[in-house]
mmCIF file of C-alpha atoms in Angstrom:
data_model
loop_
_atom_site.group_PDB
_atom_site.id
_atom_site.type_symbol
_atom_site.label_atom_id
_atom_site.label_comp_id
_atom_site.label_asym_id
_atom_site.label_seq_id
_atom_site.Cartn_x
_atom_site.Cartn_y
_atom_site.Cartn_z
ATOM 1 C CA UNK A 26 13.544 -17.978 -2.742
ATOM 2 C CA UNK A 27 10.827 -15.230 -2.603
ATOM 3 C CA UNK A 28 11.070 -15.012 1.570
ATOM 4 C CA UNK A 29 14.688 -14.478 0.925
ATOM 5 C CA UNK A 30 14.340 -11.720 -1.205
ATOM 6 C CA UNK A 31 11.681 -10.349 0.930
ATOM 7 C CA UNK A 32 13.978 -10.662 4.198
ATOM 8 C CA UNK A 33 16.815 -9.149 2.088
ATOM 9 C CA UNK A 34 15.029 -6.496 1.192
ATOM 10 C CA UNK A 35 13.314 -5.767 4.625
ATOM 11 C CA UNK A 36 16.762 -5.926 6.488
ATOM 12 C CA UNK A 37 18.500 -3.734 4.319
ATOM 13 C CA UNK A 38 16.064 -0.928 3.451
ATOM 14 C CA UNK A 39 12.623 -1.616 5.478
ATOM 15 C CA UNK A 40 11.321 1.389 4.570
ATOM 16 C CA UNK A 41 10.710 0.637 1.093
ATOM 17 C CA UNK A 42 9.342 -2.917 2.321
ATOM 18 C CA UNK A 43 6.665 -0.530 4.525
ATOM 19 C CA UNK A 44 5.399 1.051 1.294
ATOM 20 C CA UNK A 45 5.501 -2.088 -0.290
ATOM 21 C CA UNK A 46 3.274 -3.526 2.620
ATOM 22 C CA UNK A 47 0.815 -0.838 2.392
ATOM 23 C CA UNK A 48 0.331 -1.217 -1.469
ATOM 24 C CA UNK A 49 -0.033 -4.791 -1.436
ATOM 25 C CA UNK A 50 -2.667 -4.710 1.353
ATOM 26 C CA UNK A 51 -4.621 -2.453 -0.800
ATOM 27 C CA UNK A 52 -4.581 -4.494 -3.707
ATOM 28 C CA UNK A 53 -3.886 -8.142 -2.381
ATOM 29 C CA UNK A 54 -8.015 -8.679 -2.891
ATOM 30 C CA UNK A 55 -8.027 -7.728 -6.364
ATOM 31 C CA UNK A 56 -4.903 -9.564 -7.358
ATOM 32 C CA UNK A 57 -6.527 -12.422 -5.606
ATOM 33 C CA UNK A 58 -9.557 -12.461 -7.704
ATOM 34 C CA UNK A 59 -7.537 -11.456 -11.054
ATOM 35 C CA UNK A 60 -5.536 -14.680 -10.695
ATOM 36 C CA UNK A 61 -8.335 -17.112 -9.240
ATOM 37 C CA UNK A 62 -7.356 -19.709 -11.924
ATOM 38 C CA UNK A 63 -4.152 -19.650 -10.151
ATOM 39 C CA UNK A 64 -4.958 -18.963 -6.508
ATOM 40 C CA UNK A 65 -7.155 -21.226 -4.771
ATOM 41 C CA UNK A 66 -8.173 -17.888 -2.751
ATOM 42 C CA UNK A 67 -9.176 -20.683 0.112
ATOM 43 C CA UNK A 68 -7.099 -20.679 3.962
ATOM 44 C CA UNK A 69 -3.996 -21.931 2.305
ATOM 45 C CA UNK A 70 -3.618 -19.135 -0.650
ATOM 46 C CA UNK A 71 -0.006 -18.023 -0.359
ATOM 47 C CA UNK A 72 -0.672 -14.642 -1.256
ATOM 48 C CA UNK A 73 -2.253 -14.042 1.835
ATOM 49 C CA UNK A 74 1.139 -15.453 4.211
ATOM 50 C CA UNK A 75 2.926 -12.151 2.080
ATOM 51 C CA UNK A 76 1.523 -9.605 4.106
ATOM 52 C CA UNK A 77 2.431 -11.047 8.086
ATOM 53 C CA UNK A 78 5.521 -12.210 6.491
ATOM 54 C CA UNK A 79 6.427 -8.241 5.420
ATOM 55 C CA UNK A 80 5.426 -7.203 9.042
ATOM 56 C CA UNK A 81 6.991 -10.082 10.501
ATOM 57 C CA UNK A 82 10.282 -8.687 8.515
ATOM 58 C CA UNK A 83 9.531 -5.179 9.333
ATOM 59 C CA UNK A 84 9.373 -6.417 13.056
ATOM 60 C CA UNK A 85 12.630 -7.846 12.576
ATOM 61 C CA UNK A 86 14.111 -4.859 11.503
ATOM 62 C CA UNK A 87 12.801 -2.460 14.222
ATOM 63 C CA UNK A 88 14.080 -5.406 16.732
ATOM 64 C CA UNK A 89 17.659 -4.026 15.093
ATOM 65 C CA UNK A 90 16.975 -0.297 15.534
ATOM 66 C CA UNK A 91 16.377 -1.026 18.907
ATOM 67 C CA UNK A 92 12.489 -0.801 19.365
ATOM 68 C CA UNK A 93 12.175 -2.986 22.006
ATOM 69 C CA UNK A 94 14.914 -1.070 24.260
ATOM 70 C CA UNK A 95 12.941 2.014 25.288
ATOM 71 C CA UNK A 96 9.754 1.173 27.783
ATOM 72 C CA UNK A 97 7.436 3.097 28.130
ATOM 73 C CA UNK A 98 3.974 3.166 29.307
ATOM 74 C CA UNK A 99 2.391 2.183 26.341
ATOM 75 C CA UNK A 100 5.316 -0.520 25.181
ATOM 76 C CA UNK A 101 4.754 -2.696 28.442
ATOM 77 C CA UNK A 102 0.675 -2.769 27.909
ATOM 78 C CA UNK A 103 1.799 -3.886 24.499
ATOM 79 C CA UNK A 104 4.424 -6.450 25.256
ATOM 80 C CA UNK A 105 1.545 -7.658 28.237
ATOM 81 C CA UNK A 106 -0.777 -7.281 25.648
ATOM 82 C CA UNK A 107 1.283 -9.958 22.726
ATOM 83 C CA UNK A 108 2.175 -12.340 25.473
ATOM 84 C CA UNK A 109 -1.663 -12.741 26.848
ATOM 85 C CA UNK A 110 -2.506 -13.436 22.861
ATOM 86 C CA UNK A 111 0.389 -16.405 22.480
ATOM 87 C CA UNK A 112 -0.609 -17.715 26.018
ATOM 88 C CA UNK A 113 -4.287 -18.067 25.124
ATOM 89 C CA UNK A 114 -3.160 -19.492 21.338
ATOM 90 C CA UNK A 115 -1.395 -21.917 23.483
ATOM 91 C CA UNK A 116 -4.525 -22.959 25.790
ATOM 92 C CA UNK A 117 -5.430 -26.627 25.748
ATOM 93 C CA UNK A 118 -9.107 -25.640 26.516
ATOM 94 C CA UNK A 119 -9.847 -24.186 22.940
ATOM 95 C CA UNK A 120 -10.158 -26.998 21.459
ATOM 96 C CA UNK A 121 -7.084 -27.698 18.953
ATOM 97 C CA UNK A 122 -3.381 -26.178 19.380
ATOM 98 C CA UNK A 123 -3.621 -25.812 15.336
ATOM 99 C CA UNK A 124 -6.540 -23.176 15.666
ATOM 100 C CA UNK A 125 -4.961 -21.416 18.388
ATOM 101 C CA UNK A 126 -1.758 -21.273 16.880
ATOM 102 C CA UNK A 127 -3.562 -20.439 13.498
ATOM 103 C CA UNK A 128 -5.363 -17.545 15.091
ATOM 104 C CA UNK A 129 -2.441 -15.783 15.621
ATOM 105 C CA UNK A 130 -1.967 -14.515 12.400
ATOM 106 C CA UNK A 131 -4.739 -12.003 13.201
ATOM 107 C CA UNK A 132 -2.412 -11.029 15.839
ATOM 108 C CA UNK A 133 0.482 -10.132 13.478
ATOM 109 C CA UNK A 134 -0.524 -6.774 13.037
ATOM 110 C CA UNK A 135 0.634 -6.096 16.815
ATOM 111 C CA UNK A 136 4.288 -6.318 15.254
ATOM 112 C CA UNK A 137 3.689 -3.080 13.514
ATOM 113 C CA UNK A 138 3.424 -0.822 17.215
ATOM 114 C CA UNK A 139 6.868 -2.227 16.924
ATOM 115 C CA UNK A 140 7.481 -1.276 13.241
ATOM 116 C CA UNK A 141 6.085 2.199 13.671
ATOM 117 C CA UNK A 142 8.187 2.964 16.740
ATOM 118 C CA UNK A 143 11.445 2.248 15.349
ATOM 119 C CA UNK A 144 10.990 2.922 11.734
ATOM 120 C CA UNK A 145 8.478 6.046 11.554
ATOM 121 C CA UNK A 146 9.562 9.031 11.539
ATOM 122 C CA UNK A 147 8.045 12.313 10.597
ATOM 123 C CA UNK A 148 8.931 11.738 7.259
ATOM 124 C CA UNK A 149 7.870 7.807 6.645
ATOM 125 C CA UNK A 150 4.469 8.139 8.583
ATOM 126 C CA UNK A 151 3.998 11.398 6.082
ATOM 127 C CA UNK A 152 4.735 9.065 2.989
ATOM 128 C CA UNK A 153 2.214 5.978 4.351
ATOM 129 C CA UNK A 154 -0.534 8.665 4.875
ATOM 130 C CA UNK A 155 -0.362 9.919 1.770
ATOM 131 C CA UNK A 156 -0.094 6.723 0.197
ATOM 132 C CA UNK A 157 -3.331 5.525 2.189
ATOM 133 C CA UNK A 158 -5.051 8.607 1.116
ATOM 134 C CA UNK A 159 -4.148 8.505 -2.389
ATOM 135 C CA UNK A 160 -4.897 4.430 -2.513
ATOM 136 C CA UNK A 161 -8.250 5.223 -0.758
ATOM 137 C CA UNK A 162 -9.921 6.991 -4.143
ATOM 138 C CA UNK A 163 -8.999 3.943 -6.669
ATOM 139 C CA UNK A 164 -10.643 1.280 -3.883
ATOM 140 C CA UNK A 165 -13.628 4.188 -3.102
ATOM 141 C CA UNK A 166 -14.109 4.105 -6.716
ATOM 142 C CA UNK A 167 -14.244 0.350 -7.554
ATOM 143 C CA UNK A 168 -16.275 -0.416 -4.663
ATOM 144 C CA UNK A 169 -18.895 2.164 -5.999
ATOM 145 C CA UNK A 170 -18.418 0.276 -9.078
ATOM 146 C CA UNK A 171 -19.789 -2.424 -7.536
ATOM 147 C CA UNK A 172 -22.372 -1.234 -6.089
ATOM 148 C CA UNK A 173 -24.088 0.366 -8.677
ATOM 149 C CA UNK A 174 -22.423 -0.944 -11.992
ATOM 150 C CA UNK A 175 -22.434 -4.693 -10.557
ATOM 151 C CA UNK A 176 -19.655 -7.199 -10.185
ATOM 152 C CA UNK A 177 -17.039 -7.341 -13.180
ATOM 153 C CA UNK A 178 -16.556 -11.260 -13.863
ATOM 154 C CA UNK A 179 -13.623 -11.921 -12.081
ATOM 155 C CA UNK A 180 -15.541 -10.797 -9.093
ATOM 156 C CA UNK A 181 -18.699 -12.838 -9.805
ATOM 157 C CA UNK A 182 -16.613 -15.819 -10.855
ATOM 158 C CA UNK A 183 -14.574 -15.508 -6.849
ATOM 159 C CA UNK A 184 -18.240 -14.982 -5.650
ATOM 160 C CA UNK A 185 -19.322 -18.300 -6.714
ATOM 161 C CA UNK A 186 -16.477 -19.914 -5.930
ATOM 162 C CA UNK A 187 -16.235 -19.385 -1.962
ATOM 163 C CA UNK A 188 -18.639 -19.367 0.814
ATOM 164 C CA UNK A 189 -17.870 -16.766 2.849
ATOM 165 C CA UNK A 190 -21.353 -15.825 4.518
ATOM 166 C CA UNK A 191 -20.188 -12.259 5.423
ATOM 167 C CA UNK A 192 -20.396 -11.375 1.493
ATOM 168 C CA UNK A 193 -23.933 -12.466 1.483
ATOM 169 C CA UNK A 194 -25.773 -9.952 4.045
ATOM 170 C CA UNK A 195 -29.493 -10.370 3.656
ATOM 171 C CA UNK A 196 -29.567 -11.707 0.317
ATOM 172 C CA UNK A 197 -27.119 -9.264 -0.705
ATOM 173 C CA UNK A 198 -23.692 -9.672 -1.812
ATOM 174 C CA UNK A 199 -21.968 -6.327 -0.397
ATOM 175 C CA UNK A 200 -19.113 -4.946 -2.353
ATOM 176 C CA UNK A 201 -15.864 -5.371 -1.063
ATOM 177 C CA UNK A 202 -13.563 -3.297 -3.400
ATOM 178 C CA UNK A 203 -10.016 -4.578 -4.124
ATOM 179 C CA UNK A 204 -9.480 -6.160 -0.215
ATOM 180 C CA UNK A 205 -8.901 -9.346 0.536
#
């Protein structure tokens, strides 16, 4: 029901879905941690599928306004670019077809060359850059906070929970602010 919405509301009026996108990727970390009695926060946490899925929606709608249609320089390194990625997801050699096709989610973010060049203007990319610069002080702040305060226990309870080994940098646990 939620992907419907989300479609809806991408189709309709992505714009509003972009801000959306950049405000959740700020905060999806911290919402994460907030709600670790809920979230699992492991490979299969849902929360983490909302972000490709906005871009993936976002993609769609630039697809509509026509981003694909011009070619220029750029565009065809791009689109030689995605199809390399998908080819080598697709390679027998890696191993499994479920990691390579599971790797490709790091790839979404090439949708948004497509996102940017049909739904950007002036305008938009003036809103998202203040919006990044304005959401860069809060997640500044609270990653100070960690460093010098320490941990609040939501943090330290997500800390013990996972073992992600690029937290723990020579017996250190680095801060990480409110990103995933």
């Amino acid at each position: 029901c939620s992907i419907l919405l989300l479609v809806g509301i991408g189709l309709r009026a992505p714009r509003p879905l972009l801000i959306g996108l950049v405000l959740w990727l700020t905060a999806i970390g911290l919402i994460r941690r907030l709600l670790s009695g809920v979230s699992s926060g492991g490979a299969a946490d849902p929360l983490l599928l909302v972000g490709p899925a906005c871009l993936l929606v976002l993609a769609l709608a630039a697809y509509e306004r026509g981003a694909f249609s011009r070619h220029t320089g750029l565009a065809r390194v791009v689109i030689v670019y995605t199809l390399l990625v998908v080819v080598s997801a697709l390679n027998p050699l890696q191993g499994s077809l479920m990691a390579g096709v599971t790797g490709l989610i790091f790839f979404v973010p090439l949708a948004a060359f497509w996102v940017g060049r049909a739904l950007c203007d002036d305008r938009t990319m003036g809103v998202v850059l203040r919006l990044v610069a304005v959401l860069a002080l809060p997640a500044a702040a609270y990653g100070l906070c960690q460093t010098f305060a320490g941990f609040p226990s939501w943090d330290t309870r997500w800390i013990q929970s996972i073992t992600f080994a690029s937290l723990n940098v020579g017996g250190t646990i680095r801060p990480f602010s409110t990103f995933s």
